[in-house]
Short mmCIF file of C-alpha atoms (C1' of nucleotides) in Angstrom, two decimals:
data_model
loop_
_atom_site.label_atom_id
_atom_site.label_comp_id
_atom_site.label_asym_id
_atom_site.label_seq_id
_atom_site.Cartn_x
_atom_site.Cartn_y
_atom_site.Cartn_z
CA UNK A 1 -10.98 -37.79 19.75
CA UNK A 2 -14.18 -36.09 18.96
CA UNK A 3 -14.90 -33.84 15.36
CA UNK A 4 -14.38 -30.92 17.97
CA UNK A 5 -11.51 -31.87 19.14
CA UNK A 6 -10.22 -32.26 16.39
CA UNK A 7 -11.54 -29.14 14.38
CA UNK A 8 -9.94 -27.23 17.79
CA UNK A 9 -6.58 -28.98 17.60
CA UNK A 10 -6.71 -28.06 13.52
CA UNK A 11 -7.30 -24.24 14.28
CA UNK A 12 -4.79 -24.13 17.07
CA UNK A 13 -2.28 -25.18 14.57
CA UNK A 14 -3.43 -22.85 12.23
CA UNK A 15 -4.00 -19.88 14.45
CA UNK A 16 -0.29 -19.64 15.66
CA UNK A 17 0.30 -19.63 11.07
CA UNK A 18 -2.23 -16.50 11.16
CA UNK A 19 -0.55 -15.09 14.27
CA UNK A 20 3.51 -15.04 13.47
CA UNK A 21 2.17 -14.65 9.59
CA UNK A 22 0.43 -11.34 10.58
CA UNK A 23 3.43 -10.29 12.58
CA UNK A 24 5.85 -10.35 9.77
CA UNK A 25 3.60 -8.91 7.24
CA UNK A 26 2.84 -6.27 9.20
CA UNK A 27 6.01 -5.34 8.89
CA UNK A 28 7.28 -6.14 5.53
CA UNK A 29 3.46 -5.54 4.06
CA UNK A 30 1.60 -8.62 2.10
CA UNK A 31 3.71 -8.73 -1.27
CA UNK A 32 7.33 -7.87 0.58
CA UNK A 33 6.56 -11.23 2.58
CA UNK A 34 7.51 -14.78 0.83
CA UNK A 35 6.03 -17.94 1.32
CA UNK A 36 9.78 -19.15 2.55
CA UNK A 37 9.80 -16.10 4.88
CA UNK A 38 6.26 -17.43 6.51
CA UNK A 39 7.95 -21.02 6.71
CA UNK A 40 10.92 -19.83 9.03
CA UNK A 41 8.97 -17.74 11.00
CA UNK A 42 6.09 -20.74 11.45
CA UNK A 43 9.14 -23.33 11.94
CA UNK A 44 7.56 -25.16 9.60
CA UNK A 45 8.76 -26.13 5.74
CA UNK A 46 7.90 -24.34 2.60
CA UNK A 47 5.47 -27.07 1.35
CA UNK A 48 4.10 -27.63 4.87
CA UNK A 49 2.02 -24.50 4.97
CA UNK A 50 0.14 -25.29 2.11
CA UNK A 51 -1.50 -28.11 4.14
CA UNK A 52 -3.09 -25.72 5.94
CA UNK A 53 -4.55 -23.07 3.33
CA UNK A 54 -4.58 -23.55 -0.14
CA UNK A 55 -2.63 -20.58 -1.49
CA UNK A 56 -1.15 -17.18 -0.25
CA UNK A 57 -4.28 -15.18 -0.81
CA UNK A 58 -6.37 -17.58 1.25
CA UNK A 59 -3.87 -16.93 4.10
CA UNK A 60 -4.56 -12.92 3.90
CA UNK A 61 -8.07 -13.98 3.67
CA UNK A 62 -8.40 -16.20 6.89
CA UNK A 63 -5.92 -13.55 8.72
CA UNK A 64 -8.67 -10.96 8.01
CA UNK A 65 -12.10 -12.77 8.26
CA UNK A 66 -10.62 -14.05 11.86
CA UNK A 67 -9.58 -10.31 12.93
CA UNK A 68 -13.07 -9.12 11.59
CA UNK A 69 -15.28 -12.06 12.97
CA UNK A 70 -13.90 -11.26 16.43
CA UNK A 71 -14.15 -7.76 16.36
CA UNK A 72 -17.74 -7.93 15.20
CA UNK A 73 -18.22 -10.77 17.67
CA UNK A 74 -17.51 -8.38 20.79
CA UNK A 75 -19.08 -5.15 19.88
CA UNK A 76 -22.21 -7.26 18.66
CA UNK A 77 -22.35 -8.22 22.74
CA UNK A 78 -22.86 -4.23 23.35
CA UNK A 79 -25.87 -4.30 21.77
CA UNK A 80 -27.78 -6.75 24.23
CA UNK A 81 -26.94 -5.24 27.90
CA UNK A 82 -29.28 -2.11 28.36
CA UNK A 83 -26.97 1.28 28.22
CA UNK A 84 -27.58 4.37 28.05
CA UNK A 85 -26.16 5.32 24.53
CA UNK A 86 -23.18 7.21 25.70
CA UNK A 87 -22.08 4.41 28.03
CA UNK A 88 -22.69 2.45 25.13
CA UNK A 89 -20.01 4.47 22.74
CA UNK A 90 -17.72 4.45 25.56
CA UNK A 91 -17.89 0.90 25.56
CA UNK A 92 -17.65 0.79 21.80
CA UNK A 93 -14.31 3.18 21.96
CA UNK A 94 -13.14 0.85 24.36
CA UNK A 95 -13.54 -2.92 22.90
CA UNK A 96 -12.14 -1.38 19.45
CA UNK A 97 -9.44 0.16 20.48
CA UNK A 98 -8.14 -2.79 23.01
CA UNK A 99 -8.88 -5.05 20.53
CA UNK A 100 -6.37 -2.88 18.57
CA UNK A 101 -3.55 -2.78 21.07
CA UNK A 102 -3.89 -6.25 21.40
CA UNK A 103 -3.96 -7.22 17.94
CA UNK A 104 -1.45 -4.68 16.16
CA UNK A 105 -0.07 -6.32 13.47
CA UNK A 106 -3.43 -8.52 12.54
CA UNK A 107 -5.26 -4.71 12.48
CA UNK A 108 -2.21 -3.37 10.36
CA UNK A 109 -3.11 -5.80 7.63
CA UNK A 110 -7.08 -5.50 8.27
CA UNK A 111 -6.99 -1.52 7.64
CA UNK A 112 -4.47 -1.72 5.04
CA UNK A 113 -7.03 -1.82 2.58
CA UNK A 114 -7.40 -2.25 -0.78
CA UNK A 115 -6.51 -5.74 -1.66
CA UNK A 116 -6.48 -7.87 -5.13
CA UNK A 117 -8.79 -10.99 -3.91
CA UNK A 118 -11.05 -13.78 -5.51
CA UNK A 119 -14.53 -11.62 -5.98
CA UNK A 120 -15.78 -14.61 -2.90
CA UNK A 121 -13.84 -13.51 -0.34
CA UNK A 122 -13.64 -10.20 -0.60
CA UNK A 123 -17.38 -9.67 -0.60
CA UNK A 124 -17.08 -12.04 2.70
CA UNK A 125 -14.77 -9.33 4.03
CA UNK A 126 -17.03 -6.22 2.12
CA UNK A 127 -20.02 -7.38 4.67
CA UNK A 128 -18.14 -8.13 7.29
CA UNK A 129 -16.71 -4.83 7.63
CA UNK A 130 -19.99 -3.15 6.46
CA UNK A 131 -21.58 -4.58 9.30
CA UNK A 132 -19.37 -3.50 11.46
CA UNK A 133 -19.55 -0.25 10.32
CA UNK A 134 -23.25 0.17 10.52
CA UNK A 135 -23.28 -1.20 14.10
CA UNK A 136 -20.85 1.70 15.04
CA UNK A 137 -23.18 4.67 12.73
CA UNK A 138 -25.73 3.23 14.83
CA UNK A 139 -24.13 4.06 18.08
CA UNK A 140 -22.59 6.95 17.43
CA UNK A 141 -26.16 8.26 15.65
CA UNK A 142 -27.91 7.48 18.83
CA UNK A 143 -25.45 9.19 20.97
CA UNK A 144 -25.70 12.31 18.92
CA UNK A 145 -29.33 12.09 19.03
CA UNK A 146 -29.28 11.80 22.95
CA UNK A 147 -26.82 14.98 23.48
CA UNK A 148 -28.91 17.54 20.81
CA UNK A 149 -32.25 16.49 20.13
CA UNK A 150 -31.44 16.51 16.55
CA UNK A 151 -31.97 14.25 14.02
CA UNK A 152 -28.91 14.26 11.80
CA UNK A 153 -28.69 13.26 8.11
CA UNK A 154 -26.91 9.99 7.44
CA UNK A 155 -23.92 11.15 5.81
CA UNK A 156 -23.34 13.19 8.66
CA UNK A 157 -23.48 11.02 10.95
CA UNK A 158 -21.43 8.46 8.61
CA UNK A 159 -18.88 11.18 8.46
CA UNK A 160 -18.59 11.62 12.25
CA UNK A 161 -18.04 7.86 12.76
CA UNK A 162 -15.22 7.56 10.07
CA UNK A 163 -13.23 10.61 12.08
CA UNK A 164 -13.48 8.62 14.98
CA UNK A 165 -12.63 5.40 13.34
CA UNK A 166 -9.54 7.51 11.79
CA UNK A 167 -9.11 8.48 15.49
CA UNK A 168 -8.40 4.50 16.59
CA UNK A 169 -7.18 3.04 13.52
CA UNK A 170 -4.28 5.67 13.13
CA UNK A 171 -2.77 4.11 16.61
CA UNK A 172 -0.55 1.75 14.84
CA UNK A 173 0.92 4.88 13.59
CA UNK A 174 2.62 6.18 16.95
CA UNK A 175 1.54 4.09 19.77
CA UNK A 176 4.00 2.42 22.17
CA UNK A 177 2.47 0.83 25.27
CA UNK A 178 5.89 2.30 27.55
CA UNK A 179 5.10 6.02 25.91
CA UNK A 180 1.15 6.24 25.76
CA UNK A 181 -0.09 4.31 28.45
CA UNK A 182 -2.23 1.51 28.88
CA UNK A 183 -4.82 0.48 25.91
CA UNK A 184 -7.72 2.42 28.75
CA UNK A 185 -5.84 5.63 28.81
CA UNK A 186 -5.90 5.75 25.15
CA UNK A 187 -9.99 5.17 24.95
CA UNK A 188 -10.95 6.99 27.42
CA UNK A 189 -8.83 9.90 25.51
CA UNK A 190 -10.43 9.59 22.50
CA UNK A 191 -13.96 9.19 23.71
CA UNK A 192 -13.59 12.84 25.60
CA UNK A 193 -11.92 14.05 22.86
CA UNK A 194 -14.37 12.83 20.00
CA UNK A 195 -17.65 14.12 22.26
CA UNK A 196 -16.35 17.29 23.88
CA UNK A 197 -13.72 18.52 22.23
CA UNK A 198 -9.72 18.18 22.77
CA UNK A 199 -9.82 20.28 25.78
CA UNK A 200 -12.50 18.32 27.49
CA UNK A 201 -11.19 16.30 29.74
CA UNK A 202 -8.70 18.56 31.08
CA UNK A 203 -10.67 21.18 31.53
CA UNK A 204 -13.19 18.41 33.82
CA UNK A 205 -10.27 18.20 36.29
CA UNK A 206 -9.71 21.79 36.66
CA UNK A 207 -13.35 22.28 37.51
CA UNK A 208 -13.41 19.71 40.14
CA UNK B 26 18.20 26.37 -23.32
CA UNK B 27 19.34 28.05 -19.38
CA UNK B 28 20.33 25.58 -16.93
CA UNK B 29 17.01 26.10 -14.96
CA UNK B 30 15.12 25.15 -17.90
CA UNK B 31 16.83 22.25 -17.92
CA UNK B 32 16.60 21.08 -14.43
CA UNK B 33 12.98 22.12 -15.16
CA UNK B 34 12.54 19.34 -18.10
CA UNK B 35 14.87 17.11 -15.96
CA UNK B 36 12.49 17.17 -13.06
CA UNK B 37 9.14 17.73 -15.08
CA UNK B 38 10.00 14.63 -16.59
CA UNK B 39 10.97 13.04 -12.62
CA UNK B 40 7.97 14.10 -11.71
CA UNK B 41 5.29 12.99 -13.87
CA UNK B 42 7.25 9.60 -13.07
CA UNK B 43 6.52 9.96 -9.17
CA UNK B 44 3.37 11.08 -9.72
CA UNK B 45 1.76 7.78 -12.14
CA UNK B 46 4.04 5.74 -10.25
CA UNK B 47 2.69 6.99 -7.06
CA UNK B 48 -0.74 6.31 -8.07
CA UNK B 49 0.05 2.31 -9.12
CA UNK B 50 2.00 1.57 -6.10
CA UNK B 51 -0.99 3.23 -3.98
CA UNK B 52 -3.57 0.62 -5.11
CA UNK B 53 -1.16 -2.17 -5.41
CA UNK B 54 1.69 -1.74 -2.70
CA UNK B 55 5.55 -1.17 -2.88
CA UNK B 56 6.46 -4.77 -3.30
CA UNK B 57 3.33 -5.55 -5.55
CA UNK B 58 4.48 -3.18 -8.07
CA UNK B 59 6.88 -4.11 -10.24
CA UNK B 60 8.94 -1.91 -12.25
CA UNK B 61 7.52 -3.28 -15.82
CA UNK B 62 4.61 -2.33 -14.41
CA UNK B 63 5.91 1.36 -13.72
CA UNK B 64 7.49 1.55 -17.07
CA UNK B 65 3.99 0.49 -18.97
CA UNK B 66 1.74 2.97 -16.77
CA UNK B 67 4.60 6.02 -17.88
CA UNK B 68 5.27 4.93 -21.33
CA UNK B 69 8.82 4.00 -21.00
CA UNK B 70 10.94 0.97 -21.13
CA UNK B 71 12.06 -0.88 -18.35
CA UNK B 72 15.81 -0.03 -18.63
CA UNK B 73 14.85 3.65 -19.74
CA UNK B 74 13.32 4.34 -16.05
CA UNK B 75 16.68 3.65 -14.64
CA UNK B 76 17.59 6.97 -16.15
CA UNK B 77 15.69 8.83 -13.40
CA UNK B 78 16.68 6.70 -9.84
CA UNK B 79 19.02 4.10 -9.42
CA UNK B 80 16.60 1.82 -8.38
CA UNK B 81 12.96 0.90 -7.08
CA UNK B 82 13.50 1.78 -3.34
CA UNK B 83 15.15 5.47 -3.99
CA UNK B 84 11.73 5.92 -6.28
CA UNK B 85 9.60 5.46 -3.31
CA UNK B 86 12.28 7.73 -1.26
CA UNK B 87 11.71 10.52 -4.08
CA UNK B 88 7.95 10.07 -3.54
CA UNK B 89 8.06 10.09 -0.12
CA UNK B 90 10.75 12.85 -0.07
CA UNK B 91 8.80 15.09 -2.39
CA UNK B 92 5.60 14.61 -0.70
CA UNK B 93 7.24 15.62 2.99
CA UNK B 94 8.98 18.46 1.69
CA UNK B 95 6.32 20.16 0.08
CA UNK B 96 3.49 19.45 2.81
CA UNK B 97 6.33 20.99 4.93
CA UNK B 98 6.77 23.83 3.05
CA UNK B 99 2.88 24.61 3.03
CA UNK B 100 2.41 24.47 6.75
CA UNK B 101 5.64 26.50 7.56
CA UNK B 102 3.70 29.88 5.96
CA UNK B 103 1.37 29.46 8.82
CA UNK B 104 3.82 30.60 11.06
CA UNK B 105 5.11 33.70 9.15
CA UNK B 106 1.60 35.44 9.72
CA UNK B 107 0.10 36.61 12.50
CA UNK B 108 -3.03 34.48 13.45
CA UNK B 109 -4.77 33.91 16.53
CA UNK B 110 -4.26 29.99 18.10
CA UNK B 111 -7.68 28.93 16.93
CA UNK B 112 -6.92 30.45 13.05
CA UNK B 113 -3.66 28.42 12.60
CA UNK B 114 -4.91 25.26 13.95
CA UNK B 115 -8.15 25.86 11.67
CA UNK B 116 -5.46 26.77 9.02
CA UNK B 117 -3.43 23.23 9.40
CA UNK B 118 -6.15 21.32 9.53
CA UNK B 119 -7.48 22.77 6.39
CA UNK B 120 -3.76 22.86 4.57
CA UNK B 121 -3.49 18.87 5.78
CA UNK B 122 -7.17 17.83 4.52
CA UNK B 123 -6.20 19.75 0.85
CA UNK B 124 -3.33 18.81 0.28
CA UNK B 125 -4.03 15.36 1.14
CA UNK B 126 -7.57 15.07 -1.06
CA UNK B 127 -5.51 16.81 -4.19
CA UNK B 128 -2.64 13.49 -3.36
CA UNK B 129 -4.40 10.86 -1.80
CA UNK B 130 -1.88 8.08 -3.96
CA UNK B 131 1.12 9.27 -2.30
CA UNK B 132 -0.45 10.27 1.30
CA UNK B 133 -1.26 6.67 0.98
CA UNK B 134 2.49 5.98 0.54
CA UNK B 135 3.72 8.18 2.73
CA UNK B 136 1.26 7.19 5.66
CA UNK B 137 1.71 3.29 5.04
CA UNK B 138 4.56 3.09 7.42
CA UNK B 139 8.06 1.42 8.27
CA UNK B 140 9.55 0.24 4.99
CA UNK B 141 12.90 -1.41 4.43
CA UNK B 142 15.24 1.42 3.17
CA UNK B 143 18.78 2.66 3.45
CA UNK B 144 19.60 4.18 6.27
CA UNK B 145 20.97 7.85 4.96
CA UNK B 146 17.28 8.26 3.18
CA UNK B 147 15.30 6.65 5.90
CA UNK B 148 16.88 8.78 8.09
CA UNK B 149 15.97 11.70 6.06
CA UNK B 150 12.58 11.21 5.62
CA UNK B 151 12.20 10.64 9.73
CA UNK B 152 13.22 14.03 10.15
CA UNK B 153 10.69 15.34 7.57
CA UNK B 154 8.24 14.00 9.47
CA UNK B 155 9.94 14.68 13.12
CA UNK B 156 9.72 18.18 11.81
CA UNK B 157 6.01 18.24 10.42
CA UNK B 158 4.85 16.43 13.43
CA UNK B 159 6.74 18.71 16.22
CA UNK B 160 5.54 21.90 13.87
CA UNK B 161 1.89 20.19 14.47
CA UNK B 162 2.43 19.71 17.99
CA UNK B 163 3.05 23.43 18.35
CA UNK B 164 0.10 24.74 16.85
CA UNK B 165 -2.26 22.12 18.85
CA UNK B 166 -0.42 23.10 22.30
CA UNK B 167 -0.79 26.64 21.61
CA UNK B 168 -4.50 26.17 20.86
CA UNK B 169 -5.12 24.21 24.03
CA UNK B 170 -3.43 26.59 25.89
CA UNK B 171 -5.36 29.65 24.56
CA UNK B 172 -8.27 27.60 25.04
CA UNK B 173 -7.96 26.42 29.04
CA UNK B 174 -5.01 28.93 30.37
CA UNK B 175 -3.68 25.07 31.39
CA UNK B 176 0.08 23.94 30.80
CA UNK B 177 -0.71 20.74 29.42
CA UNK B 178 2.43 18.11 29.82
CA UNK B 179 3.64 17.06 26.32
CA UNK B 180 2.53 14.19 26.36
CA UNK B 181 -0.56 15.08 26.76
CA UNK B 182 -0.64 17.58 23.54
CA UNK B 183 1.20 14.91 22.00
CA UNK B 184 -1.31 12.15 21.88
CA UNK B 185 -4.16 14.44 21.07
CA UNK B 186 -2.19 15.52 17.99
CA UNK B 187 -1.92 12.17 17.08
CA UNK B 188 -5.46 11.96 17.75
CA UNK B 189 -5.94 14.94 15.04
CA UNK B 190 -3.96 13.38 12.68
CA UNK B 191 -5.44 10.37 12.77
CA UNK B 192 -9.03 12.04 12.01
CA UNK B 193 -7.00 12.99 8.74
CA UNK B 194 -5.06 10.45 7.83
CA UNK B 195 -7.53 7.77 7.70
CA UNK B 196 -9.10 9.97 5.01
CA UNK B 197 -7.96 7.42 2.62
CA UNK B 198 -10.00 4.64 4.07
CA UNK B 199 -13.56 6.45 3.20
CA UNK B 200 -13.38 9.41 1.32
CA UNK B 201 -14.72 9.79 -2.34
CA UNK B 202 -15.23 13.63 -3.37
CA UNK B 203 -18.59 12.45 -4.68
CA UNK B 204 -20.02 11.53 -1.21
CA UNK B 205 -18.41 13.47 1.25
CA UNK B 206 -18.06 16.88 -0.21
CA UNK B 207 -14.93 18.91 -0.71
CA UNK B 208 -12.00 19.20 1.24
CA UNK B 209 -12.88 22.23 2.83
CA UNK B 210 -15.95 20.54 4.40
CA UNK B 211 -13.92 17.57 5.23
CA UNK B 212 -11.53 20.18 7.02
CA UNK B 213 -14.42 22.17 8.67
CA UNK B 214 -15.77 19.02 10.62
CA UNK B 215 -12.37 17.43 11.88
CA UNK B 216 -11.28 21.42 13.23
CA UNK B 217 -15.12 21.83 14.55
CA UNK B 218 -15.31 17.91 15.92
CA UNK B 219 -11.12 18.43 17.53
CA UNK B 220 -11.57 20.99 19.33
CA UNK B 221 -15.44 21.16 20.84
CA UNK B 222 -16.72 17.60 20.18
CA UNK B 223 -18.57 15.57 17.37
CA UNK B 224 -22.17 17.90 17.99
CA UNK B 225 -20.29 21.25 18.08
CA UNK B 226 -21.23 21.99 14.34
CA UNK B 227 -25.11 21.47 14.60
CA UNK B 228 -25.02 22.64 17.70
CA UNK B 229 -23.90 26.05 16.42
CA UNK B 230 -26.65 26.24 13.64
CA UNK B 231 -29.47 24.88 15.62
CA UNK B 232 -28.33 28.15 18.48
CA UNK B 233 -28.65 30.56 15.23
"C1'" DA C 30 -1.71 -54.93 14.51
"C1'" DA C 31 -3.50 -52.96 10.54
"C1'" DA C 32 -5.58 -49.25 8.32
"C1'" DT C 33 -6.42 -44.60 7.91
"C1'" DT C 34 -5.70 -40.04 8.32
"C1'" DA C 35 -3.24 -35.83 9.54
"C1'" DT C 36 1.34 -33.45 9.19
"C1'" DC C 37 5.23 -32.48 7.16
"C1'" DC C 38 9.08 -32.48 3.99
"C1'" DG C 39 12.97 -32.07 -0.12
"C1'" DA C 40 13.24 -31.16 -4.69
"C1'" DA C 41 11.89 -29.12 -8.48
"C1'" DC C 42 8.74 -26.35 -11.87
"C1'" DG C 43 7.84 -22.22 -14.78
"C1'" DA C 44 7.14 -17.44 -14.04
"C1'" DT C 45 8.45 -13.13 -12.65
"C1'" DC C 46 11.45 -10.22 -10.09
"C1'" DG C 47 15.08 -6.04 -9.96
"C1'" DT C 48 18.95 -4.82 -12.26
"C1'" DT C 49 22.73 -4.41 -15.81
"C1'" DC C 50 24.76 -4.08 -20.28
"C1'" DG C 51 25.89 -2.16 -24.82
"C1'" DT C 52 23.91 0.60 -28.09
"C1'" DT C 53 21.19 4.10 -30.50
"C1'" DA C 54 18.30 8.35 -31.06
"C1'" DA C 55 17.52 13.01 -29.55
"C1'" DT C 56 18.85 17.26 -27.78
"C1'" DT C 57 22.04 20.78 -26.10
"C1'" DT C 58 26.50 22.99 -26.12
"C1'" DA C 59 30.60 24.80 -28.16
"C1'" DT D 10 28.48 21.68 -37.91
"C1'" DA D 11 31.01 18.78 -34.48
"C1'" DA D 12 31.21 17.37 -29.95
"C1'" DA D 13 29.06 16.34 -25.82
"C1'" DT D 14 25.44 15.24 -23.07
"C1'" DT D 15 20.79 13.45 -22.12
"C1'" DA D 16 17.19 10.17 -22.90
"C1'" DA D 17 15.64 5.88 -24.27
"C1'" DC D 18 15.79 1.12 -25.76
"C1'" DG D 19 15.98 -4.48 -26.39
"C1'" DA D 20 18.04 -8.31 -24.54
"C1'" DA D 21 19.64 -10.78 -21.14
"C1'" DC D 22 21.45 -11.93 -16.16
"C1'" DG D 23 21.03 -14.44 -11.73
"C1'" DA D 24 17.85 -14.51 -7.97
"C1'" DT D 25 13.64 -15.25 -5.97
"C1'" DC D 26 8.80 -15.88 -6.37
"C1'" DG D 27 4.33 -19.00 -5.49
"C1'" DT D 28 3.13 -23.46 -6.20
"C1'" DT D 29 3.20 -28.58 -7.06
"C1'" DC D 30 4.36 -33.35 -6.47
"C1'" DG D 31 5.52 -37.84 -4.56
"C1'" DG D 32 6.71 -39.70 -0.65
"C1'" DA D 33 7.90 -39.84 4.32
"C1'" DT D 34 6.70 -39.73 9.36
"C1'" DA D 35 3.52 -39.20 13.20
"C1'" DA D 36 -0.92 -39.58 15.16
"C1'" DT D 37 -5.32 -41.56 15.53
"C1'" DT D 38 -8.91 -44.95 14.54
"C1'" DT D 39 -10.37 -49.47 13.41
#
DNA sequence: AAATTATCCGAACGATCGTTCGTTAATTTA
DNA sequence: TAAATTAACGAACGATCGTTCGGATAATTT
């Protein structure tokens, strides 16, 4: 078997750890979730985990730096194809919040926030996510730019981007995929809603 | 002393429990607090704190419950005066954002979600927030409606509350009254960015 | 077939957890 | 002032926590 192989068979094992793990501490929250409560869930033993990370923070750790390496991963892709920057925060809207419906509990733990962690990995996860936020200030700054001809401070435009981030990362707090539609639905929603207003879309239709 | 001045001391007492208690559990979690840490950050002993709840999971009820009730309160004066749509929805907003800023430790509790807890209190609490949330609902329908002459469906005005909300609650995740201003700024660009779009604000200056 | 490595496990460690108990100081009421 | 109630405490309980260790089994390579 090659190293690849066997690096791949490794990280399948330890994915499905990161997946179920993330499921249940979604739920009962990082401390409310024992190392024997991961083992059951993982059908594995207690001691068994601890082959594949080294302690319980390193879990929350590799749960997170996954979730934000494949986030960054997709929205970095936006970047290369030549949009128009509208179509481009459209597209942003739409690979963030899919991600999201596809990933609930992993993004539960990834915006739960503040977390005690060795000063190492969470400055791996500080530039991780501050990359990803400056890629999205980017878009949205260039959108804004594009409707108004203005150029806007940065801490406006910083502001605007964390009310739409508040706008996609709040959907853990109500969304059910039989109530609210498909993971589309909800992006194209909130991309009318953050550039026109809440009546925008609606008010489209009529005028058709 | 009168009875009121008791209950006074009584809950004075309660309360500056909730409140430093609040604030730990915030930063650290439910389950990541323990109550030896509660009883050093409020100056008591461990057994003394039992004086005040029976145990750690009616505390975070009491927070929760407190918090509810009185953001409940606040918003339910709206609808004694008489204001146009577009005043009361300007009015939440800026009631929400306030309140929130001045309590960001236990918004942070009360907006972290499904926790374990008996079902009488649970059950209380969801109709705290069943009540704040169809109260929200009402206000944001009655905007649209003011706004478009369109019956929207529910579930239409519905998810763009939650879209609202989510603007607000994810407050927690950026805000620092250094940076980002006051409250009432805060509140001024989520009611100008809701309800005409993320360039309505400049938009208005620059046409001055 | 032997050697090596990757997985996995039962049992146990010290530490910390939430909670309870009996008792004492402080305050209010009668 | 005496009685009654409220507020607070130290010490200890059993349970559960994260982690470790030595050894077993399974898989892969030599």
């Amino acid at each position: 078997m090659s190293d690849q192989a066997v690096i791949n068979k490794r990280l399948s094992g330890l994915d499905e750890i990161l997946d179920k793990s993330a499921q249940l501490m979604a739920h009962l929250g990082y401390h409310g979730t024992s190392m024997r409560d991961l083992a059951q869930v993982t059908g594995r033993s207690l001691s068994g985990l601890y082959h594949y990370f080294s302690n319980k923070e390193e879990l929350l750790f590799l749960i997170n730096q996954r979730g934000f390496t494949s986030l960054l991963d997709m929205s970095n892709r936006l970047l290369i194809d030549d949009l128009r920057p509208e179509q481009r925060l459209s597209k942003l809207i739409s690979n963030h919040v899919t991600y999201f419906i596809d990933h609930l509990s992993e993004m539960r733990i990834m915006t739960s926030g503040t977390m005690e962690m060795n000063e190492q990995r969470s400055q791996i996860l500080w530039k991780l996510k501050q990359e990803y936020t400056q890629l999205a200030q980017n878009i949205v700054g260039e959108y804004m730019r594009s409707q108004t001809d203005v150029d806007y401070p940065d801490d406006v435009i910083s502001r605007k981007t964390y009310l739409l981030y508040g706008m996609m990362n709040w959907i853990f707090g109500w969304y059910s995929a039989t109530d609210h539609g498909t993971a589309q639905e909800v992006a194209d929603d909130i991309f009318h809603t953050f550039t026109k207003g809440c009546c925008a879309e609606e008010n489209r239709k009529k005028s058709l």
